[in-house]
Short mmCIF file of C-alpha atoms in Angstrom, two decimals:
data_model
loop_
_atom_site.label_atom_id
_atom_site.label_comp_id
_atom_site.label_asym_id
_atom_site.label_seq_id
_atom_site.Cartn_x
_atom_site.Cartn_y
_atom_site.Cartn_z
CA UNK A 59 0.05 -0.05 0.01
CA UNK A 60 1.55 3.43 -1.09
CA UNK A 61 1.71 6.37 1.45
CA UNK A 62 -1.09 8.08 -0.41
CA UNK A 63 -3.35 5.17 -0.12
CA UNK A 64 -2.37 4.53 3.59
CA UNK A 65 -3.30 8.14 4.59
CA UNK A 66 -6.52 8.05 2.54
CA UNK A 67 -7.56 4.91 4.50
CA UNK A 68 -6.53 6.60 7.83
CA UNK A 69 -8.84 9.55 6.77
CA UNK A 70 -11.76 7.47 5.92
CA UNK A 71 -11.50 5.39 9.20
CA UNK A 72 -11.13 8.45 11.34
CA UNK A 73 -14.03 10.27 9.48
CA UNK A 74 -16.31 7.36 10.06
CA UNK A 75 -15.36 6.83 13.57
CA UNK A 76 -15.98 10.58 14.27
CA UNK A 77 -19.37 10.43 12.54
CA UNK A 78 -20.58 7.32 14.16
CA UNK A 79 -19.58 8.45 17.77
CA UNK A 80 -21.45 11.62 17.25
CA UNK A 81 -24.57 9.95 16.30
CA UNK A 82 -24.84 9.89 12.44
CA UNK A 83 -27.09 7.56 10.51
CA UNK A 84 -25.22 4.90 8.45
CA UNK A 85 -26.47 6.31 5.14
CA UNK A 86 -24.64 9.65 5.68
CA UNK A 87 -21.50 7.73 6.99
CA UNK A 88 -21.34 5.45 3.99
CA UNK A 89 -21.81 8.20 1.59
CA UNK A 90 -19.28 10.37 3.21
CA UNK A 91 -16.54 7.81 3.39
CA UNK A 92 -17.00 6.55 -0.20
CA UNK A 93 -16.75 10.06 -1.23
CA UNK A 94 -13.51 10.52 0.55
CA UNK A 95 -12.13 7.29 -0.80
CA UNK A 96 -12.96 8.19 -4.50
CA UNK A 97 -11.69 11.68 -4.29
CA UNK A 98 -8.41 10.10 -2.81
CA UNK A 99 -8.21 8.23 -5.97
CA UNK A 100 -8.66 4.85 -4.50
CA UNK A 101 -10.60 2.77 -6.92
CA UNK A 102 -13.43 0.31 -5.79
CA UNK A 103 -12.78 0.87 -2.10
CA UNK A 104 -14.39 -1.91 0.27
CA UNK A 105 -15.95 -0.08 3.21
CA UNK A 106 -18.24 -1.81 5.80
CA UNK A 107 -19.52 0.07 8.77
CA UNK A 108 -21.45 -0.80 11.90
CA UNK A 109 -22.16 0.85 15.31
CA UNK A 110 -19.17 -0.87 16.90
CA UNK A 111 -16.47 -0.95 14.07
CA UNK A 112 -15.44 0.08 10.53
CA UNK A 113 -13.61 -1.94 8.13
CA UNK A 114 -11.88 -0.88 5.16
CA UNK A 115 -9.68 -2.50 2.36
CA UNK A 116 -8.02 -1.32 -0.90
CA UNK A 117 -8.29 -4.27 -3.34
CA UNK A 118 -5.07 -3.68 -5.14
CA UNK A 119 -3.08 -4.02 -1.92
CA UNK A 120 -4.99 -7.05 -0.47
CA UNK A 121 -4.87 -5.36 3.03
CA UNK A 122 -7.75 -4.51 5.30
CA UNK A 123 -7.86 -2.13 8.46
CA UNK A 124 -10.50 -2.23 11.23
CA UNK A 125 -11.30 1.07 13.22
CA UNK A 126 -13.24 0.17 16.56
CA UNK A 127 -16.10 2.48 17.76
CA UNK A 128 -15.77 2.63 21.56
CA UNK A 129 -18.15 5.23 22.51
CA UNK A 130 -21.60 6.71 21.02
CA UNK A 131 -23.09 10.12 21.97
CA UNK A 132 -25.08 12.80 20.05
CA UNK A 133 -23.19 15.57 18.58
CA UNK A 134 -24.50 16.49 15.32
CA UNK A 135 -22.05 19.35 15.11
CA UNK A 136 -19.23 17.17 14.73
CA UNK A 137 -21.09 15.26 12.07
CA UNK A 138 -21.70 18.60 10.01
CA UNK A 139 -17.92 19.51 10.40
CA UNK A 140 -16.73 16.21 9.06
CA UNK A 141 -19.28 16.56 6.13
CA UNK A 142 -17.94 20.18 5.37
CA UNK A 143 -14.32 18.98 5.56
CA UNK A 144 -15.01 16.08 3.23
CA UNK A 145 -16.68 18.42 0.75
CA UNK A 146 -13.74 20.93 0.81
CA UNK A 147 -11.47 17.83 0.05
CA UNK A 148 -13.85 16.72 -2.80
CA UNK A 149 -13.60 20.25 -4.30
CA UNK A 150 -9.94 20.41 -4.22
CA UNK A 151 -9.91 23.41 -1.71
CA UNK A 152 -7.74 21.34 0.68
CA UNK A 153 -5.41 18.44 0.08
CA UNK A 154 -5.14 15.05 1.66
CA UNK A 155 -2.70 16.08 4.37
CA UNK A 156 -4.67 19.13 5.31
CA UNK A 157 -7.93 17.19 5.40
CA UNK A 158 -6.21 14.58 7.90
CA UNK A 159 -5.16 17.62 10.13
CA UNK A 160 -8.83 19.01 10.03
CA UNK A 161 -10.21 15.53 11.04
CA UNK A 162 -7.61 15.64 14.05
CA UNK A 163 -9.12 19.01 15.11
CA UNK A 164 -12.56 17.82 14.89
CA UNK A 165 -11.86 14.64 16.83
CA UNK A 166 -9.87 16.40 19.52
CA UNK A 167 -12.38 19.16 20.01
CA UNK A 168 -14.02 18.69 23.33
CA UNK A 169 -16.24 21.82 23.10
CA UNK A 170 -19.69 21.38 24.45
CA UNK A 171 -22.61 23.53 25.92
CA UNK A 172 -22.15 24.43 29.47
CA UNK A 173 -24.26 22.29 31.82
CA UNK A 174 -26.32 25.30 32.91
CA UNK A 175 -27.46 25.84 29.27
CA UNK A 176 -28.27 22.02 28.90
CA UNK A 177 -30.15 22.10 32.03
CA UNK A 178 -32.19 25.32 31.08
CA UNK A 179 -33.03 23.73 27.62
CA UNK A 180 -34.17 20.37 29.25
CA UNK A 181 -36.47 22.19 31.79
CA UNK A 182 -37.94 24.37 28.83
CA UNK A 183 -38.48 21.42 26.56
CA UNK A 184 -40.32 19.59 29.45
CA UNK A 185 -42.50 22.53 30.36
CA UNK A 186 -43.39 23.57 26.98
CA UNK A 187 -44.28 19.94 25.88
CA UNK A 188 -46.50 19.63 28.92
CA UNK A 189 -48.63 22.56 27.69
CA UNK A 190 -48.39 21.31 24.06
CA UNK A 191 -50.06 18.04 25.29
CA UNK A 192 -52.83 19.89 26.73
CA UNK A 193 -52.05 19.46 30.47
CA UNK A 194 -52.87 21.64 33.33
CA UNK A 195 -50.89 24.89 33.75
CA UNK A 196 -50.84 24.04 37.39
CA UNK A 197 -48.22 21.15 36.59
CA UNK A 198 -45.93 23.67 34.60
CA UNK A 199 -43.49 24.78 37.61
CA UNK A 200 -43.60 21.31 38.99
CA UNK A 201 -42.54 19.83 35.89
CA UNK A 202 -39.79 22.31 35.39
CA UNK A 203 -38.29 21.35 38.79
CA UNK A 204 -38.73 17.57 38.34
CA UNK A 205 -37.11 17.90 34.92
CA UNK A 206 -34.24 19.95 36.13
CA UNK A 207 -33.52 17.35 39.02
CA UNK A 208 -33.81 14.31 36.94
CA UNK A 209 -31.55 15.80 34.29
CA UNK A 210 -28.92 16.65 36.65
CA UNK A 211 -28.89 13.15 38.23
CA UNK A 212 -28.80 11.58 34.72
CA UNK A 213 -25.85 14.08 33.63
CA UNK A 214 -23.94 13.27 36.93
CA UNK A 215 -24.21 9.49 36.60
CA UNK A 216 -23.18 9.70 32.87
CA UNK A 217 -20.00 11.56 33.77
CA UNK A 218 -18.98 9.27 36.52
CA UNK A 219 -20.06 5.78 35.43
CA UNK A 220 -19.32 3.68 32.29
CA UNK A 221 -22.39 1.59 32.77
CA UNK A 222 -25.06 1.97 30.27
CA UNK A 223 -28.60 2.69 31.09
CA UNK A 224 -28.02 3.21 34.77
CA UNK A 225 -28.15 6.98 34.44
CA UNK A 226 -31.65 6.90 32.70
CA UNK A 227 -32.93 4.32 35.36
CA UNK A 228 -31.86 6.43 38.30
CA UNK A 229 -33.07 9.79 36.67
CA UNK A 230 -36.41 8.08 36.03
CA UNK A 231 -36.72 6.86 39.80
CA UNK A 232 -35.98 10.21 41.03
CA UNK A 233 -38.41 11.86 38.46
CA UNK A 234 -41.34 9.52 39.63
CA UNK A 235 -40.50 10.02 43.23
CA UNK A 236 -40.47 13.86 43.00
CA UNK A 237 -43.74 13.91 40.93
CA UNK A 238 -45.58 11.83 43.31
CA UNK A 239 -44.20 13.97 46.15
CA UNK A 240 -45.17 17.09 44.78
CA UNK A 241 -48.82 15.86 43.99
CA UNK A 242 -49.16 14.60 47.56
CA UNK A 243 -48.07 18.04 49.07
CA UNK A 244 -50.21 19.98 46.71
CA UNK A 245 -47.65 21.36 44.55
CA UNK A 246 -48.76 19.70 41.47
CA UNK A 247 -52.20 18.19 40.33
CA UNK A 248 -51.37 15.11 38.20
CA UNK A 249 -48.49 12.67 38.58
CA UNK A 250 -48.71 11.38 35.03
CA UNK A 251 -48.77 14.88 33.55
CA UNK A 252 -45.59 15.83 35.34
CA UNK A 253 -43.79 12.63 34.45
CA UNK A 254 -44.87 12.80 30.66
CA UNK A 255 -43.48 16.28 30.48
CA UNK A 256 -40.20 15.55 32.71
CA UNK A 257 -39.13 12.53 30.66
CA UNK A 258 -38.92 14.20 27.40
CA UNK A 259 -35.18 15.20 27.65
CA UNK A 260 -34.36 11.41 28.36
CA UNK A 261 -36.35 9.95 25.50
CA UNK A 262 -33.83 8.42 22.98
CA UNK A 263 -35.28 10.14 19.91
CA UNK A 264 -32.14 10.30 17.70
CA UNK A 265 -31.34 6.60 18.12
CA UNK A 266 -34.83 5.67 17.34
CA UNK A 267 -34.86 7.88 14.32
CA UNK A 268 -31.46 6.67 13.01
CA UNK A 269 -32.56 3.03 13.70
CA UNK A 270 -35.43 3.31 11.22
CA UNK A 271 -33.32 5.28 8.69
CA UNK A 272 -30.72 2.52 8.84
CA UNK A 273 -33.25 -0.22 8.44
CA UNK A 274 -34.89 1.34 5.55
CA UNK A 275 -31.65 2.12 3.72
CA UNK A 276 -30.59 -1.46 4.23
CA UNK A 277 -28.10 -1.23 6.96
CA UNK A 278 -29.75 -4.12 8.90
CA UNK A 279 -27.12 -4.63 11.54
CA UNK A 280 -26.84 -0.97 12.50
CA UNK A 281 -30.55 -0.51 12.28
CA UNK A 282 -31.08 -3.43 14.76
CA UNK A 283 -28.27 -2.42 17.14
CA UNK A 284 -29.60 1.06 17.38
CA UNK A 285 -32.87 -0.10 17.82
CA UNK A 286 -31.87 -2.46 20.57
CA UNK A 287 -30.12 0.28 22.38
CA UNK A 288 -33.01 2.79 22.08
CA UNK A 289 -35.49 -0.10 23.40
CA UNK A 290 -33.20 -0.72 26.39
CA UNK A 291 -32.86 2.93 27.14
CA UNK A 292 -36.65 3.28 27.00
CA UNK A 293 -37.06 0.12 29.10
CA UNK A 294 -34.58 1.46 31.68
CA UNK A 295 -36.62 4.65 32.03
CA UNK A 296 -40.03 2.93 32.17
CA UNK A 297 -38.64 0.39 34.80
CA UNK A 298 -37.40 3.23 36.89
CA UNK A 299 -40.74 5.13 36.84
CA UNK A 300 -42.76 1.86 37.44
CA UNK A 301 -40.85 0.79 40.42
CA UNK A 302 -41.41 4.06 42.19
CA UNK A 303 -45.10 4.35 41.35
CA UNK A 304 -45.66 0.59 42.37
CA UNK A 305 -44.58 1.37 45.88
CA UNK A 306 -45.80 4.95 46.48
#
């Protein structure tokens, strides 16, 4: 494998890893990776992507490389940045080496919204959706409080634990407990309404959407994997709520 081909393969694998870790659907990933390979003058590239690994080979060299996917989150800004960089490379505005350096910058960029902004957004989403569903305004403020507390617990556990679904389970338990408590002391009027609003920031909407998109596009393995992950997340939330409401 020549140096040009080796760097092209590394660019393809890094771009794919960044996009999958950031929550991109497989159709977008596949299109971007093939575009990078073709513009790097690799003929007939063999690329296979799943939610856990990317495999690529260059037929002329009879070699293959695998890039593992070790984490998954939602960061659509990184997906857009990789797409922009790949288009710049395709249009000839940057060469392969500059494209590689840009991918390194995107991969190492840890910029994120401050927790206060995320917390405020989660609370506002919960409160506004409560009203959109036609629930009582009396539950608006309790929903904001419950959502803020549960989202804080969810974030804290995600930052300090590598166990999947534990953060959603614990946040859901806290949510159900506070909703029941507030209604009992007269701070809210309906437990179900408060929970329906407060649970919205935890709902795995992007994984569910990507699961259906992958299945419809023929990416069966990725679609099933993402669907299973979304199902387990929803199950953890439901179980946490059910356990508290069963005994309160």
